Short mmCIF file of C-alpha atoms and ligand atoms in Angstrom, two decimals:
data_model
loop_
_atom_site.label_atom_id
_atom_site.label_comp_id
_atom_site.label_asym_id
_atom_site.label_seq_id
_atom_site.Cartn_x
_atom_site.Cartn_y
_atom_site.Cartn_z
CA MET A 256 7.25 49.85 12.64
CA GLU A 257 9.33 46.76 13.44
CA LYS A 258 10.05 44.43 10.57
CA VAL A 259 8.56 40.99 11.13
CA ILE A 260 8.76 37.77 9.14
CA VAL A 261 5.97 35.27 9.64
CA CYS A 262 7.15 31.67 9.27
CA LYS A 263 4.79 28.78 8.70
CA PHE A 264 6.25 25.30 9.02
CA GLY A 265 4.45 22.36 7.42
CA GLY A 266 3.82 18.96 8.97
CA SER A 267 6.85 17.23 7.50
CA SER A 268 9.03 20.09 8.83
CA LEU A 269 7.79 19.24 12.34
CA SER A 270 7.51 15.47 12.16
CA ASN A 271 10.07 14.71 14.90
CA SER A 272 12.52 16.28 17.35
CA ASP A 273 15.30 16.59 14.75
CA GLN A 274 12.97 18.66 12.63
CA PHE A 275 12.12 20.82 15.67
CA ARG A 276 15.84 21.50 16.05
CA THR A 277 16.14 22.50 12.42
CA VAL A 278 13.14 24.80 12.77
CA LYS A 279 14.76 26.51 15.74
CA GLU A 280 17.98 27.06 13.81
CA ILE A 281 16.07 28.61 10.95
CA MET A 282 14.06 30.86 13.26
CA GLU A 283 17.18 32.03 15.08
CA ALA A 284 19.10 32.75 11.88
CA ASP A 285 17.08 35.93 11.33
CA GLU A 286 15.84 37.98 14.26
CA ARG A 287 12.91 39.28 12.23
CA ARG A 288 11.41 35.77 12.31
CA ARG A 289 9.13 36.40 15.25
CA VAL A 290 5.81 34.81 14.35
CA LEU A 291 5.82 31.03 14.02
CA VAL A 292 2.78 29.17 12.69
CA PRO A 293 3.07 25.37 12.96
CA SER A 294 1.13 22.59 11.28
CA ALA A 295 0.59 19.37 13.19
CA PRO A 296 3.47 16.87 13.03
CA GLY A 297 3.23 15.09 9.70
CA LYS A 298 4.83 12.13 8.02
CA SER A 299 8.53 11.37 7.96
CA GLN A 300 10.69 8.38 7.18
CA ASP A 301 9.85 6.85 10.56
CA GLU A 302 6.39 8.29 10.99
CA LYS A 303 3.83 6.77 8.70
CA HIS A 304 0.89 9.00 9.61
CA LYS A 305 -0.04 12.63 9.99
CA VAL A 306 -1.17 13.53 13.51
CA THR A 307 -4.24 15.25 12.00
CA ASP A 308 -5.34 12.00 10.36
CA LEU A 309 -4.84 10.09 13.61
CA LEU A 310 -6.94 12.62 15.50
CA LEU A 311 -9.71 12.49 12.92
CA MET A 312 -9.68 8.72 13.25
CA CYS A 313 -10.06 9.12 17.04
CA TYR A 314 -13.07 11.35 16.45
CA GLN A 315 -14.63 8.86 14.07
CA LEU A 316 -14.24 5.97 16.51
CA ALA A 317 -15.44 8.01 19.50
CA SER A 318 -18.47 9.29 17.62
CA HIS A 319 -19.48 5.67 17.04
CA ASN A 320 -18.96 4.84 20.70
CA LEU A 321 -15.91 2.76 19.90
CA LEU A 322 -12.65 2.74 21.83
CA PHE A 323 -10.09 5.13 20.40
CA ASP A 324 -7.18 4.80 22.82
CA GLU A 325 -5.17 2.57 20.55
CA ILE A 326 -4.99 5.42 18.03
CA TYR A 327 -4.84 8.21 20.57
CA ASN A 328 -1.81 6.63 22.17
CA LEU A 329 0.06 7.05 18.89
CA VAL A 330 -0.62 10.79 19.08
CA ARG A 331 0.33 10.84 22.73
CA GLY A 332 3.53 8.93 22.09
CA ARG A 333 4.66 11.33 19.38
CA PHE A 334 4.29 14.48 21.46
CA ILE A 335 5.89 12.94 24.53
CA GLN A 336 8.78 11.64 22.46
CA ILE A 337 9.46 15.06 20.94
CA ARG A 338 9.26 16.71 24.37
CA ASP A 339 11.68 14.16 25.90
CA ASP A 340 14.11 14.22 22.97
CA LEU A 341 14.35 17.99 23.27
CA GLY A 342 14.82 17.80 27.05
CA LEU A 343 11.82 20.03 27.74
CA THR A 344 9.98 19.96 31.04
CA LEU A 345 6.59 21.06 29.77
CA LYS A 346 3.85 18.87 31.23
CA ILE A 347 2.39 17.95 27.89
CA GLU A 348 0.67 14.92 29.49
CA GLU A 349 -1.81 17.27 31.15
CA GLU A 350 -2.73 18.78 27.80
CA LEU A 351 -2.92 15.33 26.24
CA ASP A 352 -5.21 14.06 28.99
CA ALA A 353 -7.51 17.05 28.59
CA VAL A 354 -7.74 16.45 24.83
CA ARG A 355 -8.47 12.77 25.38
CA GLU A 356 -11.24 13.59 27.79
CA ALA A 357 -12.77 16.10 25.40
CA ILE A 358 -12.80 13.53 22.58
CA ALA A 359 -14.40 10.95 24.86
CA ALA A 360 -17.01 13.52 25.87
CA GLY A 361 -18.08 14.05 22.28
CA ALA A 362 -15.96 16.97 21.06
CA SER A 363 -16.57 18.04 17.46
CA SER A 364 -14.50 16.71 14.60
CA ASP A 365 -13.05 20.19 14.03
CA TYR A 366 -11.93 20.38 17.63
CA CYS A 367 -10.30 16.93 17.39
CA ALA A 368 -8.55 17.75 14.11
CA SER A 369 -7.22 21.04 15.47
CA ARG A 370 -5.45 19.54 18.47
CA GLY A 371 -2.40 18.50 16.43
CA GLU A 372 -1.55 22.13 15.72
CA TYR A 373 -2.49 23.18 19.27
CA LEU A 374 -0.22 20.63 20.96
CA CYS A 375 2.57 21.21 18.48
CA GLY A 376 2.31 24.95 19.11
CA LYS A 377 2.54 24.39 22.88
CA LEU A 378 5.74 22.37 22.52
CA LEU A 379 7.28 24.79 20.06
CA ALA A 380 6.51 27.83 22.20
CA ASP A 381 8.24 26.16 25.13
CA TYR A 382 11.20 25.11 23.02
CA MET A 383 11.64 28.47 21.31
CA GLY A 384 10.92 30.61 24.38
CA PHE A 385 8.12 32.31 22.43
CA ARG A 386 4.71 33.21 23.85
CA PHE A 387 1.91 30.80 22.90
CA VAL A 388 -1.08 32.64 21.47
CA ASP A 389 -4.00 30.33 20.80
CA ALA A 390 -5.55 30.66 17.35
CA GLU A 391 -8.90 30.95 19.16
CA GLU A 392 -7.80 34.38 20.34
CA VAL A 393 -6.75 35.82 17.01
CA ILE A 394 -8.07 33.84 14.03
CA ARG A 395 -11.67 34.35 12.87
CA LEU A 396 -13.63 32.52 10.19
CA ARG A 397 -16.77 33.62 8.41
CA GLY A 398 -18.70 31.29 6.16
CA GLY A 399 -15.94 28.71 6.58
CA LYS A 400 -13.27 31.02 5.18
CA ALA A 401 -10.68 33.28 6.76
CA ASP A 402 -12.07 36.57 8.01
CA VAL A 403 -8.91 38.58 7.49
CA LYS A 404 -10.30 41.89 8.71
CA ALA A 405 -11.62 40.59 12.02
CA SER A 406 -8.50 38.48 12.55
CA SER A 407 -6.15 41.39 11.80
CA ARG A 408 -7.92 43.51 14.38
CA LEU A 409 -7.49 40.81 17.02
CA ILE A 410 -3.88 40.18 16.04
CA ARG A 411 -3.09 43.85 16.59
CA GLU A 412 -4.88 43.75 19.95
CA HIS A 413 -3.27 40.56 21.23
CA ILE A 414 0.26 40.70 19.92
CA VAL A 415 2.53 43.44 21.12
CA GLU A 416 5.04 44.88 18.69
CA GLY A 417 8.41 43.26 19.11
CA GLU A 418 7.30 40.11 20.90
CA SER A 419 7.83 36.61 19.57
CA VAL A 420 4.86 34.29 19.36
CA VAL A 421 3.72 30.84 18.25
CA VAL A 422 0.19 30.70 16.82
CA PRO A 423 -1.09 27.24 15.86
CA GLY A 424 -2.27 26.90 12.28
CA PHE A 425 -5.45 25.43 10.77
CA TYR A 426 -8.21 26.71 13.07
CA GLY A 427 -9.93 29.65 14.66
CA LEU A 428 -13.37 30.66 15.89
CA ASN A 429 -16.30 31.08 13.53
CA GLU A 430 -19.06 33.70 13.59
CA LYS A 431 -20.94 31.63 16.20
CA GLY A 432 -17.92 31.52 18.46
CA ASP A 433 -17.31 27.81 17.81
CA LEU A 434 -13.93 26.35 17.03
CA GLN A 435 -13.71 25.61 13.33
CA THR A 436 -10.90 24.31 11.14
CA LEU A 437 -9.98 25.71 7.76
CA SER A 438 -9.85 23.21 4.90
CA ARG A 439 -7.05 20.63 4.86
CA GLY A 440 -3.63 22.18 4.51
CA GLY A 441 -5.14 25.28 6.11
CA SER A 442 -2.14 26.22 8.24
CA ASP A 443 -0.91 27.94 5.08
CA ILE A 444 -3.93 30.21 5.39
CA THR A 445 -3.28 30.91 9.08
CA GLY A 446 0.27 31.93 8.15
CA ALA A 447 -1.09 34.33 5.56
CA ILE A 448 -3.61 35.82 7.99
CA MET A 449 -0.88 36.34 10.56
CA ALA A 450 1.35 37.96 7.93
CA ALA A 451 -1.47 40.33 7.01
CA GLY A 452 -2.26 41.05 10.68
CA VAL A 453 1.30 41.99 11.67
CA LYS A 454 1.99 43.56 8.23
CA ALA A 455 4.95 41.26 7.75
CA VAL A 456 7.74 42.15 5.34
CA VAL A 457 7.54 38.62 4.02
CA TYR A 458 5.55 35.46 4.69
CA GLU A 459 7.89 32.48 4.65
CA ASN A 460 6.25 29.15 4.02
CA TRP A 461 8.68 26.39 5.01
CA THR A 462 8.00 22.99 3.51
CA ASP A 463 9.74 19.90 2.16
CA VAL A 464 10.48 21.13 -1.36
CA SER A 465 12.63 24.00 -2.61
CA GLY A 466 9.72 25.88 -4.15
CA PHE A 467 7.67 25.34 -7.26
CA LEU A 468 8.99 23.56 -10.28
CA ALA A 469 8.13 24.71 -13.78
CA ALA A 470 6.49 21.34 -14.44
CA ASP A 471 5.48 18.21 -12.51
CA PRO A 472 8.76 16.37 -11.75
CA THR A 473 7.07 13.01 -12.29
CA ILE A 474 6.55 14.07 -15.90
CA VAL A 475 9.62 16.23 -16.56
CA GLU A 476 12.56 14.73 -14.72
CA ASP A 477 14.85 17.73 -14.29
CA SER A 478 12.27 20.48 -14.31
CA ALA A 479 13.67 23.90 -13.43
CA PRO A 480 12.69 25.59 -10.15
CA ILE A 481 10.71 28.81 -10.46
CA LYS A 482 12.49 31.69 -8.69
CA THR A 483 9.73 34.27 -8.94
CA ILE A 484 6.10 33.91 -9.81
CA THR A 485 3.28 36.43 -9.50
CA TYR A 486 0.19 35.77 -7.41
CA ASN A 487 -1.89 35.58 -10.58
CA GLU A 488 0.37 33.10 -12.32
CA LEU A 489 0.30 30.93 -9.25
CA ARG A 490 -3.48 31.03 -9.21
CA GLU A 491 -3.52 29.80 -12.79
CA LEU A 492 -1.05 27.02 -12.03
CA SER A 493 -2.37 25.84 -8.69
CA TYR A 494 -5.92 25.77 -9.98
CA MET A 495 -4.67 23.21 -12.46
CA GLY A 496 -3.25 20.99 -9.77
CA ALA A 497 0.27 22.19 -9.04
CA MET A 498 -0.36 22.46 -5.32
CA VAL A 499 2.45 23.24 -2.93
CA LEU A 500 0.65 26.06 -1.16
CA HIS A 501 -3.03 26.16 -0.23
CA GLU A 502 -4.63 28.32 -2.90
CA GLU A 503 -6.55 30.41 -0.37
CA ALA A 504 -3.30 31.43 1.31
CA ILE A 505 -2.73 33.98 -1.40
CA PHE A 506 -5.70 36.25 -0.71
CA PRO A 507 -4.86 37.63 2.77
CA VAL A 508 -1.41 38.82 1.67
CA ARG A 509 -1.95 39.76 -1.96
CA ASP A 510 -3.75 43.04 -1.34
CA LEU A 511 -1.09 44.12 1.13
CA ASN A 512 1.74 43.40 -1.32
CA ILE A 513 3.37 40.98 1.09
CA PRO A 514 5.50 38.46 -0.82
CA ILE A 515 5.39 34.76 0.05
CA HIS A 516 8.61 32.78 -0.01
CA ILE A 517 8.37 29.02 -0.36
CA LYS A 518 11.45 27.57 1.32
CA ASN A 519 12.79 24.10 2.07
CA THR A 520 13.28 23.42 5.79
CA ASN A 521 15.88 20.79 5.03
CA ALA A 522 17.73 22.87 2.42
CA PRO A 523 17.37 26.43 3.73
CA GLN A 524 20.24 27.60 1.50
CA ASP A 525 18.14 26.93 -1.62
CA VAL A 526 16.57 30.09 -3.01
CA GLY A 527 13.05 28.65 -3.15
CA THR A 528 10.23 30.43 -4.91
CA ALA A 529 9.17 34.01 -4.25
CA ILE A 530 5.52 34.74 -4.95
CA VAL A 531 5.31 38.42 -5.68
CA PRO A 532 2.65 40.96 -6.58
CA ASP A 533 2.38 42.01 -10.21
CA TRP A 534 4.39 45.17 -9.75
CA ARG A 535 7.59 43.23 -10.04
CA ALA A 536 6.56 41.73 -13.34
CA GLU A 537 9.15 43.72 -15.24
CA GLU A 538 11.89 41.67 -13.58
CA ARG A 539 10.69 38.74 -15.59
CA THR A 540 13.04 37.39 -18.22
CA GLN A 541 11.41 34.10 -19.09
CA VAL A 542 8.40 33.83 -21.39
CA VAL A 543 6.77 30.85 -19.71
CA THR A 544 6.78 30.53 -15.93
CA GLY A 545 5.22 27.12 -15.55
CA ILE A 546 3.17 24.38 -17.14
CA SER A 547 0.57 22.34 -15.36
CA GLY A 548 -2.53 20.44 -16.22
CA LYS A 549 -5.00 17.70 -15.46
CA LYS A 550 -6.47 14.71 -17.20
CA ASP A 551 -10.02 13.46 -17.49
CA TYR A 552 -12.16 16.24 -18.80
CA THR A 553 -15.21 15.98 -21.04
CA VAL A 554 -16.08 18.44 -23.79
CA ILE A 555 -19.75 18.92 -24.52
CA ARG A 556 -20.00 20.43 -27.96
CA VAL A 557 -23.32 22.10 -28.66
CA GLU A 558 -24.05 23.16 -32.22
CA LYS A 559 -26.77 25.55 -33.30
CA THR A 560 -26.77 27.72 -36.38
CA HIS A 561 -26.94 31.44 -35.56
CA MET A 562 -26.72 30.73 -31.84
CA SER A 563 -25.44 34.21 -31.09
CA GLU A 564 -28.61 35.72 -32.51
CA ASP A 565 -30.64 33.93 -29.87
CA LEU A 566 -29.99 36.20 -26.94
CA SER A 567 -31.06 33.71 -24.29
CA PHE A 568 -29.09 30.77 -25.68
CA TYR A 569 -25.94 31.08 -23.55
CA ARG A 570 -27.90 31.79 -20.39
CA LYS A 571 -30.08 28.73 -20.89
CA LEU A 572 -27.15 26.48 -21.68
CA LEU A 573 -25.18 27.64 -18.67
CA SER A 574 -28.15 27.28 -16.37
CA VAL A 575 -28.29 23.56 -17.18
CA PHE A 576 -24.82 23.26 -15.66
CA GLU A 577 -25.57 25.63 -12.82
CA THR A 578 -28.69 23.78 -11.75
CA ASN A 579 -26.87 20.47 -11.87
CA ASP A 580 -24.05 21.91 -9.74
CA ILE A 581 -21.43 21.21 -12.38
CA PRO A 582 -18.65 23.81 -12.54
CA ILE A 583 -17.52 24.79 -16.03
CA GLU A 584 -13.76 24.81 -16.52
CA HIS A 585 -13.52 26.37 -19.98
CA MET A 586 -15.83 27.48 -22.71
CA PRO A 587 -14.28 28.05 -26.12
CA THR A 588 -16.79 29.21 -28.74
CA SER A 589 -17.04 29.61 -32.49
CA ILE A 590 -19.83 31.06 -34.63
CA ASP A 591 -22.26 28.17 -34.43
CA THR A 592 -20.63 25.98 -31.79
CA ILE A 593 -19.93 26.26 -28.11
CA SER A 594 -17.80 23.76 -26.21
CA ILE A 595 -18.27 23.33 -22.52
CA VAL A 596 -15.38 21.66 -20.71
CA VAL A 597 -16.16 19.96 -17.40
CA ALA A 598 -14.50 17.36 -15.20
CA THR A 599 -15.53 13.91 -16.42
CA SER A 600 -16.02 12.64 -12.87
CA LEU A 601 -18.81 15.17 -12.37
CA ILE A 602 -20.69 14.38 -15.54
CA LYS A 603 -20.16 10.72 -16.35
CA ALA A 604 -23.12 9.29 -14.46
CA ARG A 605 -25.40 12.14 -15.53
CA GLU A 606 -24.60 12.32 -19.22
CA LYS A 607 -28.06 11.28 -20.40
CA LYS A 608 -29.79 13.73 -18.09
CA ILE A 609 -27.61 16.68 -19.14
CA ARG A 610 -28.03 15.87 -22.80
CA GLU A 611 -31.79 15.78 -22.38
CA GLU A 612 -31.91 19.05 -20.48
CA ILE A 613 -29.76 20.88 -23.05
CA SER A 614 -31.99 19.51 -25.76
CA ILE A 615 -35.21 20.62 -24.02
CA TYR A 616 -33.99 24.05 -23.01
CA CYS A 617 -31.69 25.11 -25.85
CA ASN A 618 -33.01 23.14 -28.81
CA PRO A 619 -29.63 22.75 -30.57
CA GLU A 620 -28.97 20.83 -33.77
CA ARG A 621 -26.33 18.60 -32.28
CA ILE A 622 -24.87 17.73 -28.88
CA VAL A 623 -21.64 15.74 -28.81
CA PHE A 624 -19.90 14.43 -25.68
CA GLU A 625 -16.16 13.81 -26.06
CA HIS A 626 -14.30 12.24 -23.17
CA ASP A 627 -10.63 11.66 -22.36
CA LEU A 628 -9.54 15.23 -22.75
CA ALA A 629 -6.52 16.47 -20.84
CA ILE A 630 -5.97 20.14 -20.24
CA VAL A 631 -2.55 21.71 -20.25
CA ALA A 632 -2.13 25.24 -18.91
CA VAL A 633 0.88 27.18 -20.08
CA VAL A 634 1.31 30.18 -17.81
CA GLY A 635 3.64 33.16 -17.88
CA ARG A 636 3.37 36.92 -17.78
CA GLY A 637 6.17 37.12 -20.34
CA MET A 638 3.75 35.68 -22.89
CA ILE A 639 1.87 38.96 -23.16
CA SER A 640 4.75 40.84 -24.65
CA THR A 641 6.59 38.13 -26.57
CA LYS A 642 5.70 37.69 -30.20
CA GLY A 643 5.36 34.18 -31.51
CA THR A 644 4.64 32.46 -28.17
CA SER A 645 1.63 30.59 -29.53
CA ALA A 646 3.50 29.70 -32.70
CA THR A 647 6.36 28.23 -30.66
CA LEU A 648 3.93 26.38 -28.43
CA PHE A 649 1.94 24.77 -31.22
CA THR A 650 5.06 24.01 -33.24
CA ALA A 651 6.45 22.13 -30.23
CA LEU A 652 3.30 20.04 -30.04
CA ALA A 653 3.17 19.40 -33.80
CA GLU A 654 6.83 18.40 -33.93
CA ASP A 655 6.15 15.75 -31.30
CA GLY A 656 3.10 14.47 -33.17
CA ILE A 657 0.59 15.71 -30.59
CA ASN A 658 -2.87 16.59 -31.85
CA VAL A 659 -4.42 19.70 -30.31
CA ARG A 660 -8.12 19.14 -29.61
CA MET A 661 -8.98 22.47 -28.02
CA ILE A 662 -7.44 25.90 -27.51
CA SER A 663 -8.51 28.58 -25.08
CA GLN A 664 -6.58 31.72 -24.29
CA GLY A 665 -7.60 33.98 -21.44
CA SER A 666 -7.89 37.63 -22.40
CA SER A 667 -5.25 38.40 -19.77
CA GLU A 668 -2.90 36.55 -22.14
CA MET A 669 -1.19 35.14 -19.14
CA ASN A 670 -2.19 31.63 -19.99
CA ILE A 671 -2.87 29.47 -22.97
CA ILE A 672 -4.98 26.41 -22.34
CA VAL A 673 -4.52 23.50 -24.69
CA GLY A 674 -6.74 20.43 -24.76
CA VAL A 675 -5.08 17.18 -25.85
CA SER A 676 -6.06 13.52 -25.53
CA ASN A 677 -5.44 11.97 -22.14
CA GLU A 678 -2.82 9.70 -23.67
CA ASP A 679 -0.86 12.69 -25.03
CA PHE A 680 -0.87 14.58 -21.72
CA GLU A 681 2.63 13.80 -20.46
CA ALA A 682 4.18 14.11 -23.92
CA ALA A 683 2.54 17.51 -24.39
CA ILE A 684 3.93 18.84 -21.11
CA ARG A 685 7.39 17.54 -21.96
CA ALA A 686 7.28 19.03 -25.46
CA ILE A 687 6.26 22.47 -24.18
CA HIS A 688 8.73 22.37 -21.30
CA ASP A 689 11.61 21.41 -23.57
CA LYS A 690 10.81 24.10 -26.10
CA PHE A 691 10.45 26.98 -23.65
CA MET A 692 12.64 26.00 -20.72
CA ARG A 693 15.59 24.33 -22.34
CA SER A 694 16.24 26.37 -25.46
N1 LIG B 66 -2.68 19.56 9.77
C1 LIG B 66 -3.67 19.99 8.82
C2 LIG B 66 -3.76 19.02 7.67
O1 LIG B 66 -3.17 17.96 7.73
C3 LIG B 66 -3.45 21.39 8.39
C4 LIG B 66 -2.12 21.67 7.78
O2 LIG B 66 -1.21 20.87 7.85
O3 LIG B 66 -1.98 22.72 7.17
O4 LIG B 66 -4.46 19.28 6.72
#
């Protein structure tokens, strides 16, 4: 079978005609790059807004019977400008008029939002000399999520081996046959579905950074780039807020062992980050891969002597959170105490109610709410086999005078979660980063 690389380019990589030129150079530098998945043009130095946001604004105005041309003309202007700058002859005005008419006639918000990718795909296909394949033909959603199986079947039916195609990101058809968008940033998912469908050798995700950094650069100034990370490590890190790639983009390719490369469109020579399946874990030399975290959690500490002897206790306690639709982030336990960690924003206004319900249902001796907890996730598959990792971690925090309020280690031993006060959050990340990444 032919070797294919699927390339997804993000909105900032397609924000103007110069970026289109760069994209073409990148695509032509490797003949295996034959499937191109674009986002809608995004922000740049000169462009203040993402096309998707402009289109959603058009929808909002139109759905309230208000005039939307002022905004739509911004969208129009951007596509025409790119077409003219590149010297293309494609009659994009006809497409633009048809979209305008559809919005005026009451098209759905998903349809409106998707047109940025559609129009961008049309221009790119013309510019690259690739065939345009509408996402409606090959991308299927079920229950709002990617239906990889159904999509892969259609991809194999519609795309001939060896041909070069542009498939717009971010949308497809749902089980009812209606156009539906994926969640925001969803072109990453389309790229992954396409990679799965054509069994790509690699899925390249081109964006405006040279991959993942080991820690948030606004906290750690010269944080090291991560060269390789496993799918699982990335899950742990992105869940905690280190988003460069849409987290759902991992699933379509993971089972097929297709690596994802995060690359910088404006610095293609940079290595970027390779997201690889676990089987390459032995290549790992570093103990910690990355550190991420989030502020503003609440710990609800529930105390009851001999709680583990009451077989229904945990079920009852958890059902209070389940029935209030509050997701639990972590749940460290000791003999007579269980701590439930939840996002403060989800519990703040309902504190009294939750306290009452736990009291009625679980009859504990004490319930304590503690706010202002920050969670730091230290992730790395090297941690499993390296003795003294926890000792080093906690020494680093103690040396910098940071009090640890909570500890939770997953049984996979791939992550250690540390709870510190909100005000110690940045210092904790710096202390851990400096200990593991600089020494
Ligand atoms: N254009 C869409 C958004 O702004 C999808 C994407 O860029 O991936 O969310």
